Short mmCIF file of C-alpha atoms in Angstrom, two decimals:
data_model
loop_
_atom_site.label_atom_id
_atom_site.label_comp_id
_atom_site.label_asym_id
_atom_site.label_seq_id
_atom_site.Cartn_x
_atom_site.Cartn_y
_atom_site.Cartn_z
CA MET A 29 -35.65 28.51 -28.66
CA PRO A 30 -32.84 30.53 -30.28
CA ALA A 31 -31.52 33.69 -28.71
CA ASP A 32 -33.37 36.80 -29.79
CA THR A 33 -31.73 39.42 -31.92
CA ALA A 34 -32.27 43.13 -32.29
CA ALA A 35 -31.82 45.02 -35.51
CA ALA A 36 -28.34 46.48 -35.85
CA PRO A 37 -28.83 50.27 -36.08
CA SER A 38 -25.23 51.26 -36.71
CA PRO A 39 -22.84 50.58 -39.61
CA ASP A 40 -20.34 49.48 -36.93
CA ILE A 41 -22.62 46.68 -35.70
CA GLU A 42 -23.26 43.39 -37.47
CA THR A 43 -25.85 42.00 -35.07
CA ILE A 44 -27.08 42.19 -31.47
CA VAL A 45 -27.84 38.93 -29.68
CA VAL A 46 -30.08 38.84 -26.62
CA PRO A 47 -29.19 35.63 -24.74
CA ARG A 48 -31.72 32.96 -23.88
CA SER A 49 -32.01 31.26 -20.49
CA ALA A 50 -30.70 27.72 -20.06
CA ASP A 51 -31.08 25.47 -17.01
CA LEU A 52 -27.89 23.76 -15.83
CA GLY A 53 -29.89 21.71 -13.35
CA ASP A 54 -31.12 22.15 -9.77
CA GLY A 55 -32.76 25.41 -10.83
CA PHE A 56 -29.47 27.17 -11.65
CA PHE A 57 -30.02 29.20 -14.81
CA VAL A 58 -27.50 30.83 -17.12
CA LYS A 59 -27.90 33.32 -19.96
CA ARG A 60 -26.54 31.83 -23.20
CA ALA A 61 -25.41 34.21 -25.95
CA LEU A 62 -23.42 31.74 -28.07
CA PRO A 63 -24.21 29.72 -30.00
CA SER A 64 -27.36 31.34 -31.34
CA ALA A 65 -29.25 30.74 -34.56
CA GLN A 66 -28.08 34.10 -35.88
CA ARG A 67 -24.45 33.98 -34.77
CA ARG A 68 -22.72 30.67 -34.12
CA MET A 69 -19.18 31.86 -33.32
CA VAL A 70 -17.07 34.97 -32.77
CA GLY A 71 -13.48 34.15 -33.66
CA PRO A 72 -12.81 30.84 -31.85
CA PHE A 73 -15.53 31.53 -29.22
CA VAL A 74 -18.24 28.94 -29.83
CA PHE A 75 -20.08 29.17 -26.49
CA PHE A 76 -20.69 32.06 -24.09
CA ASP A 77 -22.71 31.75 -20.84
CA GLN A 78 -23.29 34.32 -18.12
CA MET A 79 -23.64 32.62 -14.72
CA GLY A 80 -25.70 34.54 -12.18
CA PRO A 81 -25.53 36.81 -10.38
CA ALA A 82 -27.23 34.41 -7.99
CA VAL A 83 -27.40 33.88 -4.24
CA LEU A 84 -26.74 30.33 -3.04
CA ARG A 85 -28.38 29.76 0.33
CA ALA A 86 -26.50 28.24 3.26
CA GLY A 87 -26.33 24.47 2.92
CA ALA A 88 -26.86 24.63 -0.84
CA GLY A 89 -24.47 25.28 -3.68
CA LEU A 90 -23.59 24.74 -7.30
CA ASP A 91 -23.20 21.06 -8.17
CA VAL A 92 -22.33 20.46 -11.80
CA ARG A 93 -21.61 16.71 -11.73
CA PRO A 94 -18.84 15.13 -13.82
CA HIS A 95 -19.46 15.53 -17.54
CA PRO A 96 -17.30 15.14 -20.67
CA HIS A 97 -15.88 17.49 -23.29
CA ILE A 98 -14.03 17.08 -26.60
CA GLY A 99 -12.58 19.53 -29.12
CA LEU A 100 -12.68 22.71 -27.04
CA ALA A 101 -11.14 24.67 -24.19
CA THR A 102 -13.39 25.76 -21.32
CA VAL A 103 -12.63 29.26 -20.04
CA THR A 104 -14.04 29.99 -16.56
CA TYR A 105 -13.84 33.52 -15.14
CA LEU A 106 -15.69 34.72 -12.03
CA PHE A 107 -16.89 38.12 -10.85
CA ASP A 108 -18.13 36.77 -7.51
CA GLY A 109 -18.04 33.52 -5.53
CA GLU A 110 -15.87 30.43 -5.60
CA ILE A 111 -16.08 27.18 -7.58
CA MET A 112 -14.02 24.02 -7.08
CA HIS A 113 -12.82 22.44 -10.32
CA ARG A 114 -11.96 18.73 -10.45
CA ASP A 115 -11.08 16.82 -13.59
CA SER A 116 -10.02 13.42 -14.89
CA LEU A 117 -6.37 14.52 -15.02
CA GLY A 118 -6.45 14.76 -11.22
CA SER A 119 -6.57 18.57 -11.18
CA VAL A 120 -8.20 20.07 -8.08
CA GLU A 121 -8.30 23.86 -8.18
CA PRO A 122 -10.61 26.50 -6.68
CA ILE A 123 -11.31 29.51 -8.84
CA ARG A 124 -12.11 32.92 -7.38
CA PRO A 125 -12.88 36.35 -8.89
CA HIS A 126 -10.46 37.67 -11.55
CA GLU A 127 -8.68 34.30 -11.82
CA LEU A 128 -8.65 32.01 -14.87
CA ASN A 129 -9.31 28.30 -15.26
CA TRP A 130 -8.42 27.11 -18.77
CA MET A 131 -9.16 23.44 -19.49
CA SER A 132 -8.30 22.11 -22.94
CA ALA A 133 -10.35 18.99 -23.62
CA GLY A 134 -8.58 17.80 -26.76
CA ARG A 135 -9.56 14.18 -27.43
CA GLY A 136 -11.53 14.00 -24.18
CA ILE A 137 -11.69 15.09 -20.55
CA VAL A 138 -14.24 14.92 -17.72
CA HIS A 139 -14.71 17.55 -15.00
CA SER A 140 -17.03 18.71 -12.23
CA GLU A 141 -17.71 22.20 -10.88
CA ARG A 142 -19.03 22.56 -7.33
CA THR A 143 -19.34 25.05 -4.52
CA PRO A 144 -16.67 24.10 -1.92
CA PRO A 145 -18.00 22.68 1.40
CA GLU A 146 -16.67 25.57 3.50
CA VAL A 147 -18.43 28.12 1.26
CA ARG A 148 -21.77 26.29 1.74
CA LEU A 149 -21.76 27.06 5.47
CA LYS A 150 -23.39 30.43 4.81
CA ASP A 151 -25.13 32.29 2.01
CA SER A 152 -22.79 32.97 -0.90
CA GLY A 153 -22.95 34.59 -4.30
CA VAL A 154 -21.82 33.37 -7.68
CA ALA A 155 -21.42 35.29 -10.93
CA GLY A 156 -19.16 35.00 -13.92
CA ILE A 157 -18.71 33.88 -17.50
CA GLN A 158 -18.01 30.45 -18.87
CA ALA A 159 -16.90 30.43 -22.49
CA TRP A 160 -15.75 27.69 -24.82
CA VAL A 161 -12.99 28.22 -27.36
CA ALA A 162 -13.02 25.78 -30.28
CA LEU A 163 -9.68 24.08 -30.93
CA PRO A 164 -8.07 24.24 -34.40
CA LYS A 165 -8.55 21.06 -36.45
CA ALA A 166 -4.88 20.11 -35.99
CA HIS A 167 -5.35 20.12 -32.19
CA GLU A 168 -8.84 18.66 -31.75
CA GLU A 169 -7.38 15.29 -30.74
CA SER A 170 -4.52 16.67 -28.65
CA ASP A 171 -3.80 15.57 -25.08
CA PRO A 172 -6.14 17.18 -22.53
CA SER A 173 -4.64 19.75 -20.14
CA PHE A 174 -5.58 22.16 -17.36
CA ALA A 175 -4.06 25.48 -16.31
CA HIS A 176 -4.93 27.95 -13.54
CA PHE A 177 -3.76 31.56 -13.29
CA GLY A 178 -4.27 33.79 -10.27
CA ALA A 179 -5.56 37.33 -10.60
CA GLY A 180 -2.05 38.75 -10.26
CA ALA A 181 -0.84 36.78 -13.28
CA LEU A 182 -3.33 38.36 -15.71
CA PRO A 183 -2.06 41.58 -17.32
CA VAL A 184 -4.04 44.77 -16.74
CA LEU A 185 -4.32 47.52 -19.36
CA SER A 186 -5.41 50.89 -18.00
CA ASP A 187 -5.84 54.49 -19.06
CA THR A 188 -8.07 57.39 -18.16
CA GLY A 189 -11.58 56.04 -17.72
CA TYR A 190 -11.00 52.31 -17.92
CA GLN A 191 -9.18 49.25 -16.61
CA ALA A 192 -9.05 46.08 -18.70
CA ARG A 193 -7.84 42.68 -17.50
CA LEU A 194 -6.48 40.50 -20.32
CA ILE A 195 -7.77 36.99 -19.68
CA ALA A 196 -6.43 35.26 -22.79
CA GLY A 197 -4.74 36.00 -26.10
CA ARG A 198 -3.21 39.33 -27.07
CA ALA A 199 -4.36 42.94 -27.02
CA GLY A 200 -2.74 46.34 -26.72
CA GLY A 201 0.71 44.89 -27.34
CA VAL A 202 0.36 42.55 -24.34
CA GLN A 203 0.12 38.75 -24.24
CA ALA A 204 -1.78 36.83 -21.54
CA PRO A 205 0.13 33.97 -19.88
CA VAL A 206 -2.21 31.11 -20.86
CA SER A 207 -1.12 29.15 -23.93
CA VAL A 208 -3.70 29.43 -26.72
CA LEU A 209 -3.83 27.65 -30.07
CA SER A 210 -5.49 30.34 -32.21
CA ASP A 211 -5.23 34.09 -32.69
CA MET A 212 -7.69 35.54 -30.17
CA PHE A 213 -8.31 38.00 -27.34
CA TYR A 214 -10.53 38.08 -24.24
CA LEU A 215 -10.82 41.09 -21.92
CA ASP A 216 -12.74 42.07 -18.78
CA VAL A 217 -13.22 45.84 -19.21
CA MET A 218 -14.27 48.09 -16.31
CA LEU A 219 -15.42 51.52 -17.51
CA GLU A 220 -15.86 54.54 -15.29
CA ALA A 221 -18.89 56.74 -15.95
CA GLY A 222 -18.17 58.36 -19.31
CA GLY A 223 -15.08 56.20 -19.76
CA ARG A 224 -14.11 55.10 -23.27
CA PHE A 225 -12.35 51.94 -24.47
CA GLU A 226 -11.25 51.19 -28.03
CA LEU A 227 -11.42 47.54 -29.06
CA PRO A 228 -8.25 45.96 -30.46
CA ARG A 229 -8.16 46.50 -34.22
CA GLU A 230 -5.83 43.65 -35.08
CA HIS A 231 -8.55 40.99 -34.80
CA HIS A 232 -11.05 40.28 -37.58
CA GLU A 233 -14.07 39.19 -35.49
CA ARG A 234 -14.97 41.11 -32.32
CA ALA A 235 -17.87 41.28 -29.89
CA ALA A 236 -18.76 42.90 -26.56
CA TYR A 237 -21.04 41.44 -23.89
CA VAL A 238 -22.50 44.01 -21.48
CA VAL A 239 -22.48 42.65 -17.91
CA THR A 240 -23.47 45.75 -15.93
CA GLY A 241 -24.24 49.36 -16.80
CA GLN A 242 -24.91 50.52 -20.33
CA VAL A 243 -22.67 51.54 -23.21
CA GLN A 244 -22.76 53.38 -26.50
CA VAL A 245 -20.78 52.40 -29.58
CA GLY A 246 -18.99 55.42 -31.03
CA SER A 247 -21.35 58.28 -31.86
CA ASP A 248 -24.38 56.02 -32.23
CA ALA A 249 -27.18 57.13 -29.91
CA GLN A 250 -28.47 53.65 -29.05
CA LEU A 251 -27.75 52.43 -25.53
CA HIS A 252 -26.74 48.80 -25.03
CA PRO A 253 -27.96 47.50 -21.65
CA PRO A 254 -26.82 44.40 -19.73
CA GLU A 255 -27.29 40.99 -21.33
CA GLN A 256 -26.58 42.02 -24.90
CA LEU A 257 -23.85 40.53 -27.08
CA VAL A 258 -22.96 43.18 -29.65
CA VAL A 259 -21.09 41.75 -32.66
CA PHE A 260 -19.15 44.30 -34.69
CA GLN A 261 -18.40 44.65 -38.37
CA PRO A 262 -14.81 43.68 -39.29
CA GLY A 263 -12.29 46.47 -39.77
CA ARG A 264 -14.29 49.23 -38.08
CA GLU A 265 -12.91 51.49 -35.36
CA ILE A 266 -14.98 50.49 -32.32
CA VAL A 267 -15.05 52.66 -29.19
CA LEU A 268 -17.24 51.71 -26.23
CA GLN A 269 -18.37 54.44 -23.83
CA ALA A 270 -20.14 53.96 -20.47
CA VAL A 271 -23.28 56.11 -20.23
CA GLY A 272 -25.10 57.08 -17.04
CA GLY A 273 -22.62 55.41 -14.71
CA PRO A 274 -19.86 52.80 -14.71
CA ALA A 275 -20.12 49.66 -16.86
CA ARG A 276 -18.53 46.24 -17.11
CA VAL A 277 -18.09 44.68 -20.55
CA MET A 278 -16.51 41.40 -21.64
CA VAL A 279 -14.80 41.84 -25.00
CA CYS A 280 -13.74 38.86 -27.11
CA GLY A 281 -12.90 37.70 -30.61
CA GLY A 282 -10.13 36.65 -32.93
CA GLU A 283 -9.58 35.27 -36.39
CA PRO A 284 -12.26 33.11 -38.03
CA MET A 285 -11.90 29.37 -37.36
CA ASP A 286 -10.52 26.95 -39.94
CA GLY A 287 -13.99 25.76 -40.93
CA PRO A 288 -17.35 25.23 -39.22
CA ARG A 289 -17.78 23.39 -35.94
CA PHE A 290 -20.54 21.02 -34.89
CA VAL A 291 -21.84 21.46 -31.35
CA TRP A 292 -23.88 18.85 -29.48
CA TRP A 293 -24.27 19.01 -25.70
CA ASN A 294 -20.69 19.35 -24.34
CA PHE A 295 -18.99 18.19 -27.54
CA VAL A 296 -17.43 20.40 -30.23
CA SER A 297 -15.82 19.04 -33.38
CA SER A 298 -15.23 19.70 -37.07
CA SER A 299 -16.62 16.18 -37.64
CA LYS A 300 -20.19 14.98 -37.04
CA GLU A 301 -18.85 11.43 -36.87
CA ARG A 302 -16.48 12.36 -34.06
CA ILE A 303 -19.36 13.74 -32.02
CA GLU A 304 -21.33 10.51 -32.57
CA GLN A 305 -18.31 8.58 -31.31
CA ALA A 306 -18.11 10.83 -28.23
CA LYS A 307 -21.78 10.14 -27.47
CA GLN A 308 -21.18 6.41 -27.55
CA ASP A 309 -18.01 6.75 -25.50
CA TRP A 310 -19.92 8.55 -22.74
CA LEU A 311 -22.81 6.08 -22.86
CA GLN A 312 -20.37 3.16 -22.56
CA ARG A 313 -18.35 4.89 -19.80
CA ARG A 314 -15.17 4.94 -21.88
CA PHE A 315 -14.18 8.45 -20.82
CA PRO A 316 -11.75 8.69 -17.88
CA ALA A 317 -13.26 9.30 -14.44
CA VAL A 318 -12.76 12.22 -12.06
CA PRO A 319 -10.82 10.79 -9.10
CA GLY A 320 -12.96 10.58 -5.97
CA GLU A 321 -16.28 11.23 -7.74
CA THR A 322 -18.87 8.60 -8.66
CA GLU A 323 -21.73 10.82 -9.89
CA PHE A 324 -22.06 11.81 -13.54
CA ILE A 325 -24.45 13.64 -15.86
CA PRO A 326 -26.13 11.16 -18.23
CA LEU A 327 -26.10 11.74 -21.97
CA PRO A 328 -29.18 13.86 -22.74
CA ALA A 329 -32.10 12.12 -24.39
CA ALA A 330 -32.60 13.76 -27.76
CA PRO A 331 -33.96 12.86 -31.17
CA SER A 332 -31.42 11.36 -33.55
CA ARG A 333 -30.25 14.30 -35.63
CA PRO A 334 -26.94 15.83 -36.70
CA ALA A 335 -25.13 18.24 -34.44
CA ASN A 336 -25.62 21.89 -35.29
CA PRO A 337 -22.76 23.52 -37.22
CA ALA A 338 -21.20 26.66 -35.81
#
């Protein structure tokens, strides 16, 4: 079922997407804002999931078994908890709040995401955002890579009423340290009660996802509560203001991609044929393995149909 949308009441707003729930397995649900039937991409962002907030009971944990990707970069950013990343390059890296894991799949990579054993000894929380950034056509078949950046490496923009951590891309005259292949930005914005934050104007496509609290857009009276992706009209001056208390908003966007993308399961490509090849490669176990792991997520059973364009 596609994500719901609400009518856009303001000339500044193109559409409002209310995410749908998706089950990652073992009863762990996420809220998926992109892709939706009404809005497939925002800049290079082709996928946007909110994980949690959830409580993982002692002895349990998140276990996303090894699975493949092509044609995208996964962008993992946590508000709470800890996840251990392992991939077929041999990368082993825990990620904690305000840190960044950026994995570029290129022609193909496999990874797992699990709660570390020591964290499972007691109840623990997990919350965050996992996004996918589509790779430009010229880089879809590039070598896979992985990069991790600690919280101290991510630039922070601040002024009266807000603090914004730049996760990737450029904003406010600042560049994040991760290497990106398209013109984009991605910010974690913390607003004090009544605080205001103006979105970067230099990017054509922009959106804001409300995590906590509620915000207004400019002088418009409508309040935007948590779990809304608000997509803005290009070229407009967009100012977010926290109303009734503090708010946390993820802001993202960039320039439009160099053509549509097809999305099927964990595969993103400008070519339907390439996605069909990736399906067969996973079925035939031709992707590289994650060292030390023998489990894997099987290819989903689905009717034979083309991947959906984004």
